Amino acid sequence: MENSQGALDNNSVRESVDGAANWENIQMQDKELATKQLQDANGVKSSESLLTVNGKVYDVAPFLDLHPGGPDLIAEHLNGKDVGRLMKGLDEPGAHAHSKAAMKMLEQFLLKDLTLSEKRVEEPQKSEKKFQVDLTKPLVPQVGYLGKDYDEWVHTPIISKESPRFFESDFLESFTRSEWWTIPLVWGPLVLWLEIRALQLGVPLEKLLPAMLLGYGMWSILEYFLHRFLFHMKADTYWTATAHYFLHGFHHKHPMDSRRIVFPPAFATPIAYLTWLFVKAIFPDGFSHSVFGGVLLGYIVYDLTHYFLHFGNGFTHQLRHMKRYHLNHHFKVQTEGFGVSSEVWDWVFGTLPANYRSELSRKDK
């Protein structure tokens, strides 16, 4: 009797286990079928780039090569379990908590359920109608009309390799884009000429390097103050928003626009000239040339570093740290982390991001 009862119990257990497995298989098949229907409805040809976040499916194929942390960080989670909690910084130690802007940016890649969207009727807006920027038209004349909504708009990035148009005029437009290699090509020979000229004007060879390093340090602090106070100035009127967008806002709106990462020489020249006049006023001839050469060398390093942090893969621990640090400024907290080529002045002036401060305090303990 005991044996027969035991056999029955074992059979019951086996049936319950088999039933649970079958139920899991059914759920998995339903999920795969639903995903396949979403793919078909959205014209997605491959299922190799689908990411599930909080129950929604996203086709992140266009974003893989543009992901600030590199494609590998996304690739390991494709077509797997829901990563909603992971993206909030939960479940895994040291996981990066994605900002609201990052989550909103993800919506660009959502696979929309057409059956649901057909049922969804647009409700009339009860609030005051806001100005909508038309991304198919020149942006600089438009952004000022956003007024107080400008800050939120400009800090909600659009991840795309496309380069938006600034002006209607082809002539003006041609000055707003530059390839990264134009920076060393244009400014490198000038740095060399300035140092040669310094020697010709009597600067001893042994004092040339210290003068250049002084200029390099001057650029470092200039980089910080320009980024913090000019490039991130308060913009809530037509003209301040327009000026901010033209100077730096476009880079936060379209951070992967590769032809607008570095500053076009045409617009950098006036700033360089004003800096030269300042250096010339406080240093004698010869030394002023060498110091200014160091300033320009610092600028070259800054712009090339900035380009790398957006499009390069860090092959050393320090470069990976710099990339995370800069992208933290872009996608998480835009009011901190202003240093690009160096974070020294963020330390000095108290704008080191809070998450980096807490990380350092943990290490100290």
Coordinates of C-alpha atoms in Angstrom, one line a residue:
M1 CA 0.0 0.0 0.0
E2 CA 2.8 2.3 0.9
N3 CA 4.5 1.5 -2.3
S4 CA 1.4 2.1 -4.4
Q5 CA 0.8 5.4 -2.5
G6 CA 4.4 6.4 -3.0
A7 CA 4.1 5.7 -6.7
L8 CA 1.0 7.8 -6.9
D9 CA 2.7 10.6 -5.0
N10 CA 5.7 10.4 -7.4
N11 CA 3.4 10.4 -10.4
S12 CA 1.6 13.4 -9.0
V13 CA 4.8 15.3 -8.4
R14 CA 6.0 14.3 -11.9
E15 CA 2.7 15.5 -13.5
S16 CA 2.9 18.8 -11.6
V17 CA 6.5 19.3 -12.6
D18 CA 5.7 18.5 -16.2
G19 CA 2.6 20.7 -16.0
A20 CA 4.7 23.6 -14.7
A21 CA 7.3 23.1 -17.5
N22 CA 4.5 22.9 -20.1
W23 CA 3.0 26.1 -18.7
E24 CA 6.4 27.8 -18.9
N25 CA 6.8 26.6 -22.5
I26 CA 3.3 28.0 -23.3
Q27 CA 4.2 31.3 -21.8
M28 CA 7.5 31.4 -23.7
Q29 CA 5.7 30.6 -26.9
D30 CA 3.1 33.3 -26.3
K31 CA 5.8 35.8 -25.6
E32 CA 7.7 34.8 -28.8
L33 CA 4.5 35.0 -30.8
A34 CA 3.6 38.4 -29.4
T35 CA 7.1 39.7 -30.2
K36 CA 7.0 38.2 -33.7
Q37 CA 3.7 40.0 -34.3
L38 CA 5.2 43.3 -33.1
Q39 CA 8.1 42.8 -35.5
D40 CA 5.8 42.2 -38.4
A41 CA 3.6 45.1 -37.5
N42 CA 6.7 47.4 -37.3
G43 CA 8.5 46.0 -40.3
V44 CA 11.4 44.7 -38.2
K45 CA 13.3 42.1 -40.2
S46 CA 15.6 40.7 -37.5
S47 CA 15.0 39.7 -33.9
E48 CA 18.7 40.0 -32.9
S49 CA 18.4 43.6 -31.6
L50 CA 15.3 43.5 -29.5
L51 CA 15.4 44.8 -25.9
T52 CA 12.6 44.3 -23.4
V53 CA 12.2 47.0 -20.8
N54 CA 9.3 47.0 -18.4
G55 CA 7.2 44.8 -20.6
K56 CA 7.8 46.9 -23.8
V57 CA 9.9 45.7 -26.7
Y58 CA 12.4 48.0 -28.4
D59 CA 14.3 47.5 -31.6
V60 CA 17.7 49.1 -30.7
A61 CA 19.5 48.2 -33.9
P62 CA 20.1 51.8 -34.9
F63 CA 21.4 52.6 -31.4
L64 CA 23.9 49.8 -30.8
D65 CA 26.9 51.5 -32.3
L66 CA 25.9 54.8 -30.8
H67 CA 25.3 53.6 -27.2
P68 CA 27.5 55.8 -24.9
G69 CA 28.8 52.8 -23.0
G70 CA 29.5 50.8 -26.2
P71 CA 27.5 48.2 -27.9
D72 CA 28.6 45.3 -25.7
L73 CA 26.7 46.6 -22.7
I74 CA 23.5 46.3 -24.6
A75 CA 24.3 43.2 -26.6
E76 CA 24.5 41.0 -23.5
H77 CA 20.9 41.8 -22.7
L78 CA 19.3 41.5 -26.1
N79 CA 16.5 39.0 -26.5
G80 CA 16.7 38.1 -22.9
K81 CA 14.9 38.8 -19.7
D82 CA 13.2 42.2 -19.0
V83 CA 15.9 44.7 -18.0
G84 CA 13.6 47.4 -16.6
R85 CA 15.0 47.0 -13.0
L86 CA 18.5 46.8 -14.3
M87 CA 18.1 50.1 -16.1
K88 CA 17.0 51.6 -12.8
G89 CA 20.2 50.6 -11.2
L90 CA 18.7 47.6 -9.4
D91 CA 19.4 43.8 -9.3
E92 CA 23.1 44.0 -10.2
P93 CA 25.9 45.6 -8.0
G94 CA 27.2 48.8 -9.6
A95 CA 24.5 48.9 -12.2
H96 CA 24.1 52.3 -13.9
A97 CA 20.8 54.0 -13.0
H98 CA 19.5 55.5 -16.3
S99 CA 18.1 59.1 -16.2
K100 CA 14.6 60.1 -17.1
A101 CA 16.1 61.6 -20.3
A102 CA 17.7 58.3 -21.2
M103 CA 14.4 56.5 -20.6
K104 CA 12.5 59.0 -22.7
M105 CA 15.2 58.7 -25.4
L106 CA 14.6 54.9 -25.5
E107 CA 11.0 55.6 -26.6
Q108 CA 12.4 56.4 -30.1
F109 CA 13.0 52.7 -30.6
L110 CA 9.7 51.3 -29.2
L111 CA 7.9 48.7 -31.3
K112 CA 4.3 50.0 -31.4
D113 CA 1.3 47.7 -31.2
L114 CA -0.7 48.9 -34.2
T115 CA -3.9 47.2 -32.8
L116 CA -3.6 49.2 -29.6
S117 CA -2.6 52.5 -31.4
E118 CA -5.7 52.2 -33.6
K119 CA -7.9 52.0 -30.6
R120 CA -6.2 54.9 -28.8
V121 CA -8.0 58.2 -29.6
E122 CA -6.1 61.4 -29.1
E123 CA -7.7 63.4 -26.4
P124 CA -7.9 67.1 -26.7
Q125 CA -5.2 68.9 -24.7
K126 CA -6.6 70.7 -21.7
S127 CA -3.4 72.6 -21.0
E128 CA -2.0 75.4 -23.1
K129 CA -0.7 74.3 -26.4
K130 CA 3.1 74.2 -26.5
F131 CA 5.3 75.2 -29.4
Q132 CA 6.5 72.2 -31.3
V133 CA 9.9 72.2 -33.0
D134 CA 9.8 70.9 -36.6
L135 CA 13.0 68.8 -36.9
T136 CA 12.7 68.8 -40.7
K137 CA 13.3 72.5 -40.9
P138 CA 16.2 74.7 -39.8
L139 CA 16.4 74.6 -36.1
V140 CA 18.2 77.8 -35.0
P141 CA 15.3 80.1 -35.9
Q142 CA 12.8 77.9 -34.1
V143 CA 14.2 76.9 -30.7
G144 CA 13.8 80.4 -29.2
Y145 CA 10.0 80.0 -29.4
L146 CA 10.2 77.2 -26.8
G147 CA 10.8 79.7 -24.1
K148 CA 10.7 78.1 -20.6
D149 CA 10.2 74.7 -22.2
Y150 CA 13.6 75.0 -24.0
D151 CA 15.7 73.5 -21.2
E152 CA 13.7 70.3 -21.0
W153 CA 13.5 70.0 -24.8
V154 CA 17.3 70.5 -25.4
H155 CA 18.2 68.0 -22.6
T156 CA 16.0 65.2 -24.1
P157 CA 18.6 63.8 -26.6
I158 CA 17.8 62.4 -30.0
I159 CA 20.1 59.5 -30.8
S160 CA 20.8 59.6 -34.5
K161 CA 23.8 59.9 -36.8
E162 CA 21.8 62.4 -38.9
S163 CA 23.0 66.0 -38.7
P164 CA 20.1 68.5 -38.4
R165 CA 20.0 71.7 -40.4
F166 CA 20.8 74.9 -38.6
F167 CA 20.1 77.6 -41.2
E168 CA 18.1 78.0 -44.4
S169 CA 21.2 79.6 -46.0
D170 CA 23.6 77.1 -47.5
F171 CA 26.5 79.5 -47.0
L172 CA 25.9 79.9 -43.2
E173 CA 25.2 76.1 -42.9
S174 CA 28.5 75.3 -44.4
F175 CA 30.3 76.9 -41.5
T176 CA 28.5 74.9 -38.8
R177 CA 30.0 71.5 -39.5
S178 CA 33.6 70.2 -39.2
E179 CA 35.4 66.9 -39.3
W180 CA 37.5 66.0 -36.3
W181 CA 40.7 66.1 -38.2
T182 CA 40.3 69.7 -39.1
I183 CA 41.3 70.7 -35.6
P184 CA 44.9 69.4 -35.6
L185 CA 45.1 70.4 -39.3
V186 CA 44.1 74.0 -38.8
W187 CA 45.6 74.7 -35.3
G188 CA 48.6 72.3 -35.2
P189 CA 50.7 74.3 -37.6
L190 CA 49.9 77.5 -35.7
V191 CA 51.1 76.0 -32.5
L192 CA 54.4 75.0 -34.2
W193 CA 54.8 78.5 -35.7
L194 CA 54.2 80.2 -32.3
E195 CA 56.9 78.1 -30.6
I196 CA 59.4 78.8 -33.4
R197 CA 58.5 82.5 -33.2
A198 CA 59.1 82.4 -29.5
L199 CA 62.6 81.1 -30.0
Q200 CA 63.3 83.7 -32.6
L201 CA 62.2 86.4 -30.2
G202 CA 64.7 85.3 -27.6
V203 CA 62.9 82.8 -25.4
P204 CA 65.5 80.3 -24.1
L205 CA 64.9 76.7 -25.2
E206 CA 64.8 75.5 -21.6
K207 CA 62.0 78.0 -20.8
L208 CA 59.9 77.0 -23.9
L209 CA 58.3 73.9 -22.3
P210 CA 57.4 75.6 -19.0
A211 CA 55.7 78.5 -20.9
M212 CA 53.8 76.0 -23.0
L213 CA 52.7 74.1 -19.9
L214 CA 51.5 77.4 -18.4
G215 CA 49.4 78.0 -21.5
Y216 CA 48.1 74.5 -21.4
G217 CA 46.9 75.0 -17.8
M218 CA 45.3 78.3 -18.8
W219 CA 43.3 76.5 -21.4
S220 CA 42.2 73.9 -18.9
I221 CA 40.6 76.4 -16.6
L222 CA 39.2 78.4 -19.6
E223 CA 37.6 75.1 -20.9
Y224 CA 35.9 74.7 -17.5
F225 CA 34.5 78.2 -17.2
L226 CA 33.4 78.4 -20.9
H227 CA 31.5 75.0 -20.5
R228 CA 30.0 75.9 -17.1
F229 CA 29.0 79.5 -17.5
L230 CA 28.6 80.2 -21.2
F231 CA 27.7 76.8 -22.7
H232 CA 25.3 76.1 -19.8
M233 CA 23.9 79.6 -19.3
K234 CA 20.3 80.0 -18.3
A235 CA 18.1 80.1 -21.4
D236 CA 14.4 80.8 -21.2
T237 CA 13.9 83.7 -23.6
Y238 CA 13.9 83.7 -27.4
W239 CA 17.4 85.1 -27.7
T240 CA 19.1 83.3 -24.9
A241 CA 17.6 79.9 -26.1
T242 CA 18.7 80.7 -29.6
A243 CA 22.2 81.6 -28.5
H244 CA 22.5 78.6 -26.2
Y245 CA 21.4 76.2 -28.9
F246 CA 23.8 77.6 -31.4
L247 CA 26.8 77.5 -29.0
H248 CA 26.2 74.2 -27.2
G249 CA 22.6 73.2 -26.9
F250 CA 22.6 71.4 -30.2
H251 CA 25.3 69.1 -28.9
H252 CA 23.1 68.0 -26.0
K253 CA 20.1 67.6 -28.3
H254 CA 22.0 65.6 -30.9
P255 CA 25.1 64.2 -29.0
M256 CA 26.0 61.8 -31.8
D257 CA 26.1 64.3 -34.6
S258 CA 29.7 63.5 -35.5
R259 CA 30.2 66.6 -37.6
R260 CA 29.3 69.0 -34.8
I261 CA 31.3 67.5 -32.0
V262 CA 34.4 69.7 -32.6
F263 CA 34.1 73.5 -32.8
P264 CA 34.2 74.8 -36.4
P265 CA 37.4 76.8 -36.9
A266 CA 35.3 79.7 -38.4
F267 CA 33.6 80.2 -35.0
A268 CA 36.6 79.3 -32.9
T269 CA 38.8 82.0 -34.5
P270 CA 37.2 85.0 -32.7
I271 CA 37.5 83.2 -29.3
A272 CA 41.2 82.4 -30.1
Y273 CA 41.9 86.0 -31.2
L274 CA 40.4 87.4 -27.9
T275 CA 42.5 84.9 -25.9
W276 CA 45.6 85.9 -27.8
L277 CA 45.0 89.6 -27.0
F278 CA 44.6 88.6 -23.3
V279 CA 47.8 86.6 -23.3
K280 CA 49.7 89.3 -25.2
A281 CA 48.6 91.9 -22.6
I282 CA 50.1 90.0 -19.6
F283 CA 53.2 88.4 -21.1
P284 CA 56.1 90.0 -23.0
D285 CA 56.8 89.2 -26.7
G286 CA 58.2 85.7 -27.1
F287 CA 56.8 84.3 -23.9
S288 CA 53.3 85.4 -25.0
H289 CA 53.8 83.4 -28.2
S290 CA 54.9 80.3 -26.3
V291 CA 52.1 80.5 -23.7
F292 CA 49.5 81.0 -26.4
G293 CA 50.9 78.0 -28.3
G294 CA 50.2 76.0 -25.1
V295 CA 46.7 77.4 -24.9
L296 CA 46.0 76.2 -28.5
L297 CA 47.6 72.8 -27.8
G298 CA 45.3 72.4 -24.8
Y299 CA 42.3 73.2 -27.1
I300 CA 43.4 70.6 -29.7
V301 CA 43.7 68.0 -27.0
Y302 CA 40.3 69.0 -25.6
D303 CA 38.4 68.8 -28.9
L304 CA 40.0 65.5 -29.9
T305 CA 39.3 64.1 -26.4
H306 CA 35.7 65.2 -26.7
Y307 CA 35.3 63.5 -30.0
F308 CA 36.8 60.3 -28.7
L309 CA 34.6 60.2 -25.6
H310 CA 31.6 60.2 -27.9
F311 CA 32.7 57.8 -30.6
G312 CA 35.8 55.9 -29.3
N313 CA 35.9 52.7 -27.2
G314 CA 38.1 53.2 -24.1
F315 CA 41.0 50.9 -24.3
T316 CA 42.4 51.8 -20.9
H317 CA 40.8 52.1 -17.4
Q318 CA 41.4 55.9 -17.4
L319 CA 39.7 56.4 -20.9
R320 CA 36.7 54.3 -19.8
H321 CA 36.4 56.4 -16.7
M322 CA 36.6 59.7 -18.7
K323 CA 34.0 58.4 -21.1
R324 CA 31.6 57.5 -18.3
Y325 CA 32.3 60.8 -16.6
H326 CA 31.4 62.8 -19.7
L327 CA 28.4 60.8 -20.6
N328 CA 27.1 61.2 -17.0
H329 CA 27.1 64.9 -17.8
H330 CA 25.2 64.3 -21.0
F331 CA 22.6 61.8 -20.0
K332 CA 22.2 62.1 -16.3
V333 CA 23.2 65.4 -14.6
Q334 CA 23.9 68.3 -16.9
T335 CA 24.6 70.7 -14.1
E336 CA 27.7 68.9 -12.9
G337 CA 30.8 67.3 -14.5
F338 CA 31.9 70.2 -16.7
G339 CA 35.4 69.1 -17.2
V340 CA 36.0 67.2 -20.5
S341 CA 39.8 66.8 -20.8
S342 CA 40.2 66.9 -17.1
E343 CA 38.0 66.8 -14.0
V344 CA 40.4 68.7 -11.8
W345 CA 38.3 71.9 -11.8
D346 CA 35.2 70.1 -11.0
W347 CA 37.0 69.0 -7.8
V348 CA 38.2 72.5 -7.1
F349 CA 34.9 74.3 -7.7
G350 CA 32.6 71.7 -6.2
T351 CA 30.9 70.5 -9.4
L352 CA 32.0 66.8 -9.2
P353 CA 28.9 64.7 -9.8
A354 CA 27.3 63.3 -6.6
N355 CA 27.6 59.7 -7.7
Y356 CA 31.3 60.1 -8.2
R357 CA 31.7 61.8 -4.8
S358 CA 29.9 58.9 -3.1
E359 CA 32.0 56.4 -5.0
L360 CA 35.2 58.1 -3.9
S361 CA 34.0 58.3 -0.3
R362 CA 33.3 54.5 -0.3
K363 CA 36.8 53.9 -1.6
D364 CA 38.3 56.1 1.1
K365 CA 36.6 54.0 3.7

